[in-house]
Amino acid sequence: MEIVICADIDGVGRAAADTFERIIKQKPTAVLGLATGSSPLPLYDELERRSRHGQLTFREVRAFSLDEYIGLPAGHPETYTEVVNREFTRRVDIDPANVLGPNGNAPDLEIEAADFERAITDAGGIDVQVLGVGSNGHIGFNEPGSSLGSRTRVKTLLPKTRRDNARFFDDPNDVPHHVITQGIGTIMEAGNIVLMATGEQKAEAIARLVEGPISAMCPGSILQLHPKTTVILDEAAASQLALADYYRYTYENKPAWQRL
Ligand code: F6R
């Protein structure tokens, strides 16, 4: 696990975009894993900038979303299909037909979950997955207690997660109770993982995820077992890390051959 501590949110976006750019340039047909929420927004801003300046093209890229609410009407601005469209797909030169998320209104969600897993496998697996982390340590919508080997399936949100996400809705009661999410086992199969976190409200979850014991009580802690995970933080999100100075030193003294 590599920890990168940036001076500000824009730096977090640039560092995450550097990893995406490196992977897409190495493999123009790369498969991306997309997250929603606030954390990846600086990455999407930076990817749009690089796409507009012709520095990076997504013409052959495919992408899969991490998760989706169950029961929001199709076209609702807070469905993750709409969020991914708004924040990523419409802003770069990707073919919208190449972006797929689980359907939270599918008549049979078990079949939907299995089909979604198959679509990822058929695409050759995810080359780089961006993640945020919940204040309780969730990744995707795998809440504490989730099986660390889980696959895409339906989960029930904790009241705290519904409260955290209420800021996106006019009425907090509109936040759905259920979601369909890639499982932790699914996420762990991505070739590279970039986890982004900013702000002090994430500091405790980040300390548990990076330096705590691996436990289903902090689902993101499983990333300690992933060979190519980069955790990109601003100073506030890094503020409870015991080894923060060491991570800074390591990054500043990185030999040229050892890239992100
Ligand atoms: C989003 C997702 C969630 C969020 C997490 C953090 O697709 O799966 O795990 O990444 O809840 O949300 P923000 O970034 O809004 O703090």
PDB file of C-alpha atoms and ligand atoms in Angstrom:
ATOM      1  CA  MET A   1       0.000   0.000   0.000  1.00  0.00           C
ATOM      2  CA  GLU A   2       1.426   3.340  -1.011  1.00  0.00           C
ATOM      3  CA  ILE A   3       0.332   6.426   0.914  1.00  0.00           C
ATOM      4  CA  VAL A   4       0.548   9.800  -0.817  1.00  0.00           C
ATOM      5  CA  ILE A   5      -0.145  12.915   1.262  1.00  0.00           C
ATOM      6  CA  CYS A   6      -0.919  16.016  -0.808  1.00  0.00           C
ATOM      7  CA  ALA A   7      -1.032  19.661   0.238  1.00  0.00           C
ATOM      8  CA  ASP A   8      -4.620  20.163  -0.966  1.00  0.00           C
ATOM      9  CA  ILE A   9      -7.594  18.642  -2.746  1.00  0.00           C
ATOM     10  CA  ASP A  10      -6.359  19.645  -6.220  1.00  0.00           C
ATOM     11  CA  GLY A  11      -3.113  17.800  -5.505  1.00  0.00           C
ATOM     12  CA  VAL A  12      -5.149  14.704  -4.575  1.00  0.00           C
ATOM     13  CA  GLY A  13      -6.967  14.942  -7.932  1.00  0.00           C
ATOM     14  CA  ARG A  14      -3.729  15.357  -9.879  1.00  0.00           C
ATOM     15  CA  ALA A  15      -1.995  12.439  -8.135  1.00  0.00           C
ATOM     16  CA  ALA A  16      -4.988  10.154  -8.780  1.00  0.00           C
ATOM     17  CA  ALA A  17      -5.183  11.308 -12.420  1.00  0.00           C
ATOM     18  CA  ASP A  18      -1.460  10.549 -12.870  1.00  0.00           C
ATOM     19  CA  THR A  19      -2.138   6.892 -12.043  1.00  0.00           C
ATOM     20  CA  PHE A  20      -5.149   6.763 -14.371  1.00  0.00           C
ATOM     21  CA  GLU A  21      -3.164   8.441 -17.163  1.00  0.00           C
ATOM     22  CA  ARG A  22      -0.227   6.061 -16.789  1.00  0.00           C
ATOM     23  CA  ILE A  23      -2.503   3.013 -16.956  1.00  0.00           C
ATOM     24  CA  ILE A  24      -4.594   4.294 -19.900  1.00  0.00           C
ATOM     25  CA  LYS A  25      -1.463   5.221 -21.854  1.00  0.00           C
ATOM     26  CA  GLN A  26       0.012   1.778 -21.243  1.00  0.00           C
ATOM     27  CA  LYS A  27      -3.272   0.149 -22.235  1.00  0.00           C
ATOM     28  CA  PRO A  28      -5.639   2.343 -24.301  1.00  0.00           C
ATOM     29  CA  THR A  29      -8.398  -0.307 -23.899  1.00  0.00           C
ATOM     30  CA  ALA A  30      -8.129  -0.118 -20.092  1.00  0.00           C
ATOM     31  CA  VAL A  31     -11.175  -0.927 -17.960  1.00  0.00           C
ATOM     32  CA  LEU A  32     -11.879   1.661 -15.262  1.00  0.00           C
ATOM     33  CA  GLY A  33     -13.818   1.234 -12.032  1.00  0.00           C
ATOM     34  CA  LEU A  34     -15.703   4.409 -11.068  1.00  0.00           C
ATOM     35  CA  ALA A  35     -16.939   5.562  -7.670  1.00  0.00           C
ATOM     36  CA  THR A  36     -19.461   8.278  -6.878  1.00  0.00           C
ATOM     37  CA  GLY A  37     -19.744  10.606  -3.863  1.00  0.00           C
ATOM     38  CA  SER A  38     -17.514  13.623  -3.222  1.00  0.00           C
ATOM     39  CA  SER A  39     -14.116  11.939  -2.949  1.00  0.00           C
ATOM     40  CA  PRO A  40     -13.395  11.181  -6.637  1.00  0.00           C
ATOM     41  CA  LEU A  41     -14.639  14.555  -7.932  1.00  0.00           C
ATOM     42  CA  PRO A  42     -11.136  16.137  -8.052  1.00  0.00           C
ATOM     43  CA  LEU A  43     -10.008  13.142 -10.146  1.00  0.00           C
ATOM     44  CA  TYR A  44     -12.883  13.574 -12.600  1.00  0.00           C
ATOM     45  CA  ASP A  45     -12.145  17.329 -12.838  1.00  0.00           C
ATOM     46  CA  GLU A  46      -8.532  16.579 -13.679  1.00  0.00           C
ATOM     47  CA  LEU A  47      -9.391  13.812 -16.172  1.00  0.00           C
ATOM     48  CA  GLU A  48     -11.733  16.227 -17.963  1.00  0.00           C
ATOM     49  CA  ARG A  49      -8.931  18.799 -18.143  1.00  0.00           C
ATOM     50  CA  ARG A  50      -6.452  16.276 -19.563  1.00  0.00           C
ATOM     51  CA  SER A  51      -9.033  14.975 -22.050  1.00  0.00           C
ATOM     52  CA  ARG A  52      -9.864  18.510 -23.279  1.00  0.00           C
ATOM     53  CA  HIS A  53      -6.174  19.350 -23.693  1.00  0.00           C
ATOM     54  CA  GLY A  54      -5.660  16.205 -25.771  1.00  0.00           C
ATOM     55  CA  GLN A  55      -3.277  14.804 -23.164  1.00  0.00           C
ATOM     56  CA  LEU A  56      -5.418  11.711 -22.620  1.00  0.00           C
ATOM     57  CA  THR A  57      -8.105   9.941 -24.630  1.00  0.00           C
ATOM     58  CA  PHE A  58     -10.812   7.586 -23.391  1.00  0.00           C
ATOM     59  CA  ARG A  59     -11.948   6.534 -26.883  1.00  0.00           C
ATOM     60  CA  GLU A  60     -11.199   2.845 -26.324  1.00  0.00           C
ATOM     61  CA  VAL A  61     -11.692   2.803 -22.555  1.00  0.00           C
ATOM     62  CA  ARG A  62     -14.515   0.939 -20.814  1.00  0.00           C
ATOM     63  CA  ALA A  63     -15.823   1.661 -17.309  1.00  0.00           C
ATOM     64  CA  PHE A  64     -17.934   0.062 -14.595  1.00  0.00           C
ATOM     65  CA  SER A  65     -19.568   1.761 -11.598  1.00  0.00           C
ATOM     66  CA  LEU A  66     -19.082   0.430  -8.110  1.00  0.00           C
ATOM     67  CA  ASP A  67     -22.638   0.584  -6.888  1.00  0.00           C
ATOM     68  CA  GLU A  68     -26.189   1.897  -7.278  1.00  0.00           C
ATOM     69  CA  TYR A  69     -29.152   2.767  -5.083  1.00  0.00           C
ATOM     70  CA  ILE A  70     -32.124   0.445  -5.231  1.00  0.00           C
ATOM     71  CA  GLY A  71     -35.528   1.895  -5.980  1.00  0.00           C
ATOM     72  CA  LEU A  72     -34.743   5.438  -7.114  1.00  0.00           C
ATOM     73  CA  PRO A  73     -36.685   6.121 -10.314  1.00  0.00           C
ATOM     74  CA  ALA A  74     -34.596   5.871 -13.497  1.00  0.00           C
ATOM     75  CA  GLY A  75     -33.317   9.324 -14.397  1.00  0.00           C
ATOM     76  CA  HIS A  76     -33.381  10.589 -10.762  1.00  0.00           C
ATOM     77  CA  PRO A  77     -30.357  12.914 -10.520  1.00  0.00           C
ATOM     78  CA  GLU A  78     -28.936  10.968  -7.548  1.00  0.00           C
ATOM     79  CA  THR A  79     -28.989   7.535  -9.181  1.00  0.00           C
ATOM     80  CA  TYR A  80     -25.351   6.625  -9.595  1.00  0.00           C
ATOM     81  CA  THR A  81     -25.995   6.099 -13.307  1.00  0.00           C
ATOM     82  CA  GLU A  82     -26.841   9.817 -13.544  1.00  0.00           C
ATOM     83  CA  VAL A  83     -24.009  10.870 -11.243  1.00  0.00           C
ATOM     84  CA  VAL A  84     -21.410   8.945 -13.280  1.00  0.00           C
ATOM     85  CA  ASN A  85     -22.875  10.419 -16.483  1.00  0.00           C
ATOM     86  CA  ARG A  86     -22.733  13.943 -15.105  1.00  0.00           C
ATOM     87  CA  GLU A  87     -19.373  13.793 -13.363  1.00  0.00           C
ATOM     88  CA  PHE A  88     -17.400  11.599 -15.778  1.00  0.00           C
ATOM     89  CA  THR A  89     -18.963  10.234 -18.976  1.00  0.00           C
ATOM     90  CA  ARG A  90     -20.199  13.536 -20.419  1.00  0.00           C
ATOM     91  CA  ARG A  91     -16.961  15.307 -19.584  1.00  0.00           C
ATOM     92  CA  VAL A  92     -14.478  13.087 -21.415  1.00  0.00           C
ATOM     93  CA  ASP A  93     -14.375  11.454 -24.851  1.00  0.00           C
ATOM     94  CA  ILE A  94     -15.544   8.011 -23.670  1.00  0.00           C
ATOM     95  CA  ASP A  95     -18.296   6.205 -25.605  1.00  0.00           C
ATOM     96  CA  PRO A  96     -21.310   6.237 -23.207  1.00  0.00           C
ATOM     97  CA  ALA A  97     -22.135   2.696 -24.410  1.00  0.00           C
ATOM     98  CA  ASN A  98     -18.877   1.604 -22.775  1.00  0.00           C
ATOM     99  CA  VAL A  99     -19.948   2.721 -19.280  1.00  0.00           C
ATOM    100  CA  LEU A 100     -22.010   0.254 -17.265  1.00  0.00           C
ATOM    101  CA  GLY A 101     -23.414   0.246 -13.734  1.00  0.00           C
ATOM    102  CA  PRO A 102     -25.614  -2.207 -11.872  1.00  0.00           C
ATOM    103  CA  ASN A 103     -29.324  -1.550 -12.438  1.00  0.00           C
ATOM    104  CA  GLY A 104     -31.013  -0.798  -9.110  1.00  0.00           C
ATOM    105  CA  ASN A 105     -34.441  -1.303 -10.651  1.00  0.00           C
ATOM    106  CA  ALA A 106     -33.789  -4.717 -12.184  1.00  0.00           C
ATOM    107  CA  PRO A 107     -36.728  -7.105 -11.635  1.00  0.00           C
ATOM    108  CA  ASP A 108     -34.394  -9.725 -10.139  1.00  0.00           C
ATOM    109  CA  LEU A 109     -31.452  -8.163  -8.313  1.00  0.00           C
ATOM    110  CA  GLU A 110     -29.656 -11.476  -7.809  1.00  0.00           C
ATOM    111  CA  ILE A 111     -29.613 -12.050 -11.555  1.00  0.00           C
ATOM    112  CA  GLU A 112     -28.583  -8.418 -12.061  1.00  0.00           C
ATOM    113  CA  ALA A 113     -25.660  -8.882  -9.643  1.00  0.00           C
ATOM    114  CA  ALA A 114     -24.505 -12.057 -11.407  1.00  0.00           C
ATOM    115  CA  ASP A 115     -24.838 -10.392 -14.846  1.00  0.00           C
ATOM    116  CA  PHE A 116     -22.860  -7.377 -13.635  1.00  0.00           C
ATOM    117  CA  GLU A 117     -20.050  -9.590 -12.331  1.00  0.00           C
ATOM    118  CA  ARG A 118     -20.014 -11.461 -15.666  1.00  0.00           C
ATOM    119  CA  ALA A 119     -19.820  -8.202 -17.622  1.00  0.00           C
ATOM    120  CA  ILE A 120     -16.722  -7.190 -15.637  1.00  0.00           C
ATOM    121  CA  THR A 121     -15.120 -10.593 -16.208  1.00  0.00           C
ATOM    122  CA  ASP A 122     -15.984 -10.524 -19.930  1.00  0.00           C
ATOM    123  CA  ALA A 123     -14.316  -7.104 -20.194  1.00  0.00           C
ATOM    124  CA  GLY A 124     -11.137  -8.708 -18.841  1.00  0.00           C
ATOM    125  CA  GLY A 125     -11.472  -7.333 -15.288  1.00  0.00           C
ATOM    126  CA  ILE A 126     -10.950  -3.828 -13.936  1.00  0.00           C
ATOM    127  CA  ASP A 127      -7.492  -2.355 -14.526  1.00  0.00           C
ATOM    128  CA  VAL A 128      -7.845   0.577 -12.154  1.00  0.00           C
ATOM    129  CA  GLN A 129     -10.561   1.160  -9.567  1.00  0.00           C
ATOM    130  CA  VAL A 130     -11.094   4.481  -7.823  1.00  0.00           C
ATOM    131  CA  LEU A 131     -12.565   4.298  -4.323  1.00  0.00           C
ATOM    132  CA  GLY A 132     -13.693   6.644  -1.589  1.00  0.00           C
ATOM    133  CA  VAL A 133     -14.136   5.480   1.988  1.00  0.00           C
ATOM    134  CA  GLY A 134     -17.119   5.919   4.280  1.00  0.00           C
ATOM    135  CA  SER A 135     -16.580   7.464   7.705  1.00  0.00           C
ATOM    136  CA  ASN A 136     -17.214   3.934   9.056  1.00  0.00           C
ATOM    137  CA  GLY A 137     -14.591   2.373   6.778  1.00  0.00           C
ATOM    138  CA  HIS A 138     -16.926   1.073   4.063  1.00  0.00           C
ATOM    139  CA  ILE A 139     -15.681   0.714   0.488  1.00  0.00           C
ATOM    140  CA  GLY A 140     -18.301   0.505  -2.222  1.00  0.00           C
ATOM    141  CA  PHE A 141     -21.351   0.059  -0.042  1.00  0.00           C
ATOM    142  CA  ASN A 142     -19.821  -2.826   1.875  1.00  0.00           C
ATOM    143  CA  GLU A 143     -20.763  -1.733   5.367  1.00  0.00           C
ATOM    144  CA  PRO A 144     -18.923  -2.964   8.500  1.00  0.00           C
ATOM    145  CA  GLY A 145     -19.569  -6.664   8.971  1.00  0.00           C
ATOM    146  CA  SER A 146     -19.580  -7.368   5.217  1.00  0.00           C
ATOM    147  CA  SER A 147     -17.846 -10.551   4.143  1.00  0.00           C
ATOM    148  CA  LEU A 148     -14.327  -9.731   3.061  1.00  0.00           C
ATOM    149  CA  GLY A 149     -14.797 -12.188   0.182  1.00  0.00           C
ATOM    150  CA  SER A 150     -18.199 -10.878  -0.933  1.00  0.00           C
ATOM    151  CA  ARG A 151     -19.327 -10.466  -4.550  1.00  0.00           C
ATOM    152  CA  THR A 152     -21.810  -7.980  -6.069  1.00  0.00           C
ATOM    153  CA  ARG A 153     -25.067  -8.160  -4.114  1.00  0.00           C
ATOM    154  CA  VAL A 154     -27.754  -6.180  -2.301  1.00  0.00           C
ATOM    155  CA  LYS A 155     -26.778  -4.468   0.967  1.00  0.00           C
ATOM    156  CA  THR A 156     -28.674  -2.442   3.564  1.00  0.00           C
ATOM    157  CA  LEU A 157     -27.182   0.951   4.394  1.00  0.00           C
ATOM    158  CA  LEU A 158     -26.423   1.821   8.001  1.00  0.00           C
ATOM    159  CA  PRO A 159     -28.375   4.831   9.329  1.00  0.00           C
ATOM    160  CA  LYS A 160     -25.052   6.731   9.597  1.00  0.00           C
ATOM    161  CA  THR A 161     -24.329   6.190   5.884  1.00  0.00           C
ATOM    162  CA  ARG A 162     -27.850   7.347   4.976  1.00  0.00           C
ATOM    163  CA  ARG A 163     -27.261  10.458   7.097  1.00  0.00           C
ATOM    164  CA  ASP A 164     -23.846  11.060   5.461  1.00  0.00           C
ATOM    165  CA  ASN A 165     -25.449  10.833   2.002  1.00  0.00           C
ATOM    166  CA  ALA A 166     -28.518  12.930   2.870  1.00  0.00           C
ATOM    167  CA  ARG A 167     -26.588  16.039   1.727  1.00  0.00           C
ATOM    168  CA  PHE A 168     -27.190  14.988  -1.878  1.00  0.00           C
ATOM    169  CA  PHE A 169     -30.991  14.780  -1.464  1.00  0.00           C
ATOM    170  CA  ASP A 170     -33.677  17.470  -0.920  1.00  0.00           C
ATOM    171  CA  ASP A 171     -35.300  15.341   1.792  1.00  0.00           C
ATOM    172  CA  PRO A 172     -33.124  13.051   3.989  1.00  0.00           C
ATOM    173  CA  ASN A 173     -35.960  10.516   3.977  1.00  0.00           C
ATOM    174  CA  ASP A 174     -35.433  10.078   0.229  1.00  0.00           C
ATOM    175  CA  VAL A 175     -32.049   8.355   0.707  1.00  0.00           C
ATOM    176  CA  PRO A 176     -32.746   4.717  -0.201  1.00  0.00           C
ATOM    177  CA  HIS A 177     -32.222   2.035   2.424  1.00  0.00           C
ATOM    178  CA  HIS A 178     -30.818  -0.504  -0.018  1.00  0.00           C
ATOM    179  CA  VAL A 179     -28.087  -0.597  -2.631  1.00  0.00           C
ATOM    180  CA  ILE A 180     -26.495  -3.037  -5.043  1.00  0.00           C
ATOM    181  CA  THR A 181     -22.716  -2.921  -4.702  1.00  0.00           C
ATOM    182  CA  GLN A 182     -19.625  -4.650  -5.952  1.00  0.00           C
ATOM    183  CA  GLY A 183     -18.467  -6.963  -3.189  1.00  0.00           C
ATOM    184  CA  ILE A 184     -15.162  -6.689  -1.391  1.00  0.00           C
ATOM    185  CA  GLY A 185     -13.921  -9.770  -3.260  1.00  0.00           C
ATOM    186  CA  THR A 186     -14.939  -8.096  -6.531  1.00  0.00           C
ATOM    187  CA  ILE A 187     -13.105  -4.875  -5.659  1.00  0.00           C
ATOM    188  CA  MET A 188      -9.984  -6.796  -4.609  1.00  0.00           C
ATOM    189  CA  GLU A 189      -9.689  -8.294  -8.123  1.00  0.00           C
ATOM    190  CA  ALA A 190      -8.980  -4.879  -9.700  1.00  0.00           C
ATOM    191  CA  GLY A 191      -5.411  -4.685 -10.991  1.00  0.00           C
ATOM    192  CA  ASN A 192      -4.795  -1.294  -9.365  1.00  0.00           C
ATOM    193  CA  ILE A 193      -6.769   0.558  -6.708  1.00  0.00           C
ATOM    194  CA  VAL A 194      -6.651   4.298  -6.043  1.00  0.00           C
ATOM    195  CA  LEU A 195      -8.425   5.315  -2.843  1.00  0.00           C
ATOM    196  CA  MET A 196      -8.986   9.043  -2.372  1.00  0.00           C
ATOM    197  CA  ALA A 197      -9.955  10.766   0.879  1.00  0.00           C
ATOM    198  CA  THR A 198     -10.027  14.405   1.918  1.00  0.00           C
ATOM    199  CA  GLY A 199     -11.081  16.250   5.060  1.00  0.00           C
ATOM    200  CA  GLU A 200     -10.801  15.611   8.764  1.00  0.00           C
ATOM    201  CA  GLN A 201     -14.075  13.650   8.874  1.00  0.00           C
ATOM    202  CA  LYS A 202     -12.196  10.844   7.059  1.00  0.00           C
ATOM    203  CA  ALA A 203      -9.083  10.872   9.273  1.00  0.00           C
ATOM    204  CA  GLU A 204     -10.189   8.155  11.690  1.00  0.00           C
ATOM    205  CA  ALA A 205     -11.432   5.814   8.940  1.00  0.00           C
ATOM    206  CA  ILE A 206      -8.146   6.303   7.056  1.00  0.00           C
ATOM    207  CA  ALA A 207      -6.061   5.512  10.158  1.00  0.00           C
ATOM    208  CA  ARG A 208      -8.054   2.303  10.701  1.00  0.00           C
ATOM    209  CA  LEU A 209      -7.921   1.374   7.009  1.00  0.00           C
ATOM    210  CA  VAL A 210      -4.167   1.942   6.598  1.00  0.00           C
ATOM    211  CA  GLU A 211      -2.742   1.120  10.020  1.00  0.00           C
ATOM    212  CA  GLY A 212      -5.413  -0.830  11.883  1.00  0.00           C
ATOM    213  CA  PRO A 213      -6.006  -4.571  11.976  1.00  0.00           C
ATOM    214  CA  ILE A 214      -7.619  -6.178   8.921  1.00  0.00           C
ATOM    215  CA  SER A 215     -11.194  -6.648   9.990  1.00  0.00           C
ATOM    216  CA  ALA A 216     -14.703  -6.778   8.580  1.00  0.00           C
ATOM    217  CA  MET A 217     -15.446  -3.987  11.084  1.00  0.00           C
ATOM    218  CA  CYS A 218     -13.380  -1.714   8.794  1.00  0.00           C
ATOM    219  CA  PRO A 219     -14.012  -3.189   5.346  1.00  0.00           C
ATOM    220  CA  GLY A 220     -11.434  -0.919   3.663  1.00  0.00           C
ATOM    221  CA  SER A 221      -8.676  -2.470   5.811  1.00  0.00           C
ATOM    222  CA  ILE A 222      -8.707  -5.457   3.396  1.00  0.00           C
ATOM    223  CA  LEU A 223      -6.857  -3.192   0.957  1.00  0.00           C
ATOM    224  CA  GLN A 224      -3.731  -3.843   3.048  1.00  0.00           C
ATOM    225  CA  LEU A 225      -3.692  -7.215   1.246  1.00  0.00           C
ATOM    226  CA  HIS A 226      -3.994  -5.683  -2.235  1.00  0.00           C
ATOM    227  CA  PRO A 227      -0.578  -5.517  -3.954  1.00  0.00           C
ATOM    228  CA  LYS A 228      -1.220  -2.313  -5.935  1.00  0.00           C
ATOM    229  CA  THR A 229      -3.237   0.101  -3.826  1.00  0.00           C
ATOM    230  CA  THR A 230      -2.421   3.795  -3.619  1.00  0.00           C
ATOM    231  CA  VAL A 231      -4.128   5.837  -0.905  1.00  0.00           C
ATOM    232  CA  ILE A 232      -4.138   9.531  -1.826  1.00  0.00           C
ATOM    233  CA  LEU A 233      -4.961  11.967   0.962  1.00  0.00           C
ATOM    234  CA  ASP A 234      -4.957  15.616   1.850  1.00  0.00           C
ATOM    235  CA  GLU A 235      -3.289  16.683   5.104  1.00  0.00           C
ATOM    236  CA  ALA A 236      -6.567  16.610   7.054  1.00  0.00           C
ATOM    237  CA  ALA A 237      -7.451  13.050   6.049  1.00  0.00           C
ATOM    238  CA  ALA A 238      -3.871  11.984   6.891  1.00  0.00           C
ATOM    239  CA  SER A 239      -3.885  13.697  10.288  1.00  0.00           C
ATOM    240  CA  GLN A 240      -4.377  10.545  12.405  1.00  0.00           C
ATOM    241  CA  LEU A 241      -1.779   8.374  10.646  1.00  0.00           C
ATOM    242  CA  ALA A 242       0.959   7.268  13.060  1.00  0.00           C
ATOM    243  CA  LEU A 243       3.516   6.939  10.233  1.00  0.00           C
ATOM    244  CA  ALA A 244       2.545  10.079   8.277  1.00  0.00           C
ATOM    245  CA  ASP A 245       6.121  11.454   8.341  1.00  0.00           C
ATOM    246  CA  TYR A 246       7.489   8.181   7.023  1.00  0.00           C
ATOM    247  CA  TYR A 247       4.964   8.151   4.148  1.00  0.00           C
ATOM    248  CA  ARG A 248       5.953  11.723   3.251  1.00  0.00           C
ATOM    249  CA  TYR A 249       9.653  10.869   3.395  1.00  0.00           C
ATOM    250  CA  THR A 250       9.154   7.757   1.256  1.00  0.00           C
ATOM    251  CA  TYR A 251       7.220   9.672  -1.399  1.00  0.00           C
ATOM    252  CA  GLU A 252       9.630  12.609  -1.495  1.00  0.00           C
ATOM    253  CA  ASN A 253      12.602  10.268  -1.880  1.00  0.00           C
ATOM    254  CA  LYS A 254      11.049   7.947  -4.403  1.00  0.00           C
ATOM    255  CA  PRO A 255      13.616   6.671  -6.879  1.00  0.00           C
ATOM    256  CA  ALA A 256      12.781   7.569 -10.504  1.00  0.00           C
ATOM    257  CA  TRP A 257      12.182   3.909 -11.431  1.00  0.00           C
ATOM    258  CA  GLN A 258       9.524   3.476  -8.761  1.00  0.00           C
ATOM    259  CA  ARG A 259       6.408   5.153 -10.118  1.00  0.00           C
ATOM    260  CA  LEU A 260       2.991   5.559  -8.543  1.00  0.00           C
TER     261      LEU A 260
HETATM  262  C1  F6R B   1     -19.507   5.597  -3.816  1.00  0.00           C
HETATM  263  C2  F6R B   1     -19.202   4.607  -2.787  1.00  0.00           C
HETATM  264  C3  F6R B   1     -18.944   4.967  -1.378  1.00  0.00           C
HETATM  265  C4  F6R B   1     -18.279   6.324  -1.188  1.00  0.00           C
HETATM  266  C5  F6R B   1     -18.135   6.631   0.299  1.00  0.00           C
HETATM  267  C6  F6R B   1     -17.517   7.980   0.538  1.00  0.00           C
HETATM  268  O1  F6R B   1     -19.709   4.984  -5.085  1.00  0.00           O
HETATM  269  O2  F6R B   1     -19.213   3.464  -3.094  1.00  0.00           O
HETATM  270  O3  F6R B   1     -18.115   3.989  -0.798  1.00  0.00           O
HETATM  271  O4  F6R B   1     -17.034   6.334  -1.812  1.00  0.00           O
HETATM  272  O5  F6R B   1     -19.382   6.566   0.913  1.00  0.00           O
HETATM  273  O6  F6R B   1     -18.384   8.965   0.067  1.00  0.00           O
HETATM  274  P1  F6R B   1     -17.882  10.470  -0.114  1.00  0.00           P
HETATM  275  O7  F6R B   1     -16.799  10.423  -1.128  1.00  0.00           O
HETATM  276  O8  F6R B   1     -19.087  11.208  -0.626  1.00  0.00           O
HETATM  277  O9  F6R B   1     -17.423  10.918   1.206  1.00  0.00           O
END
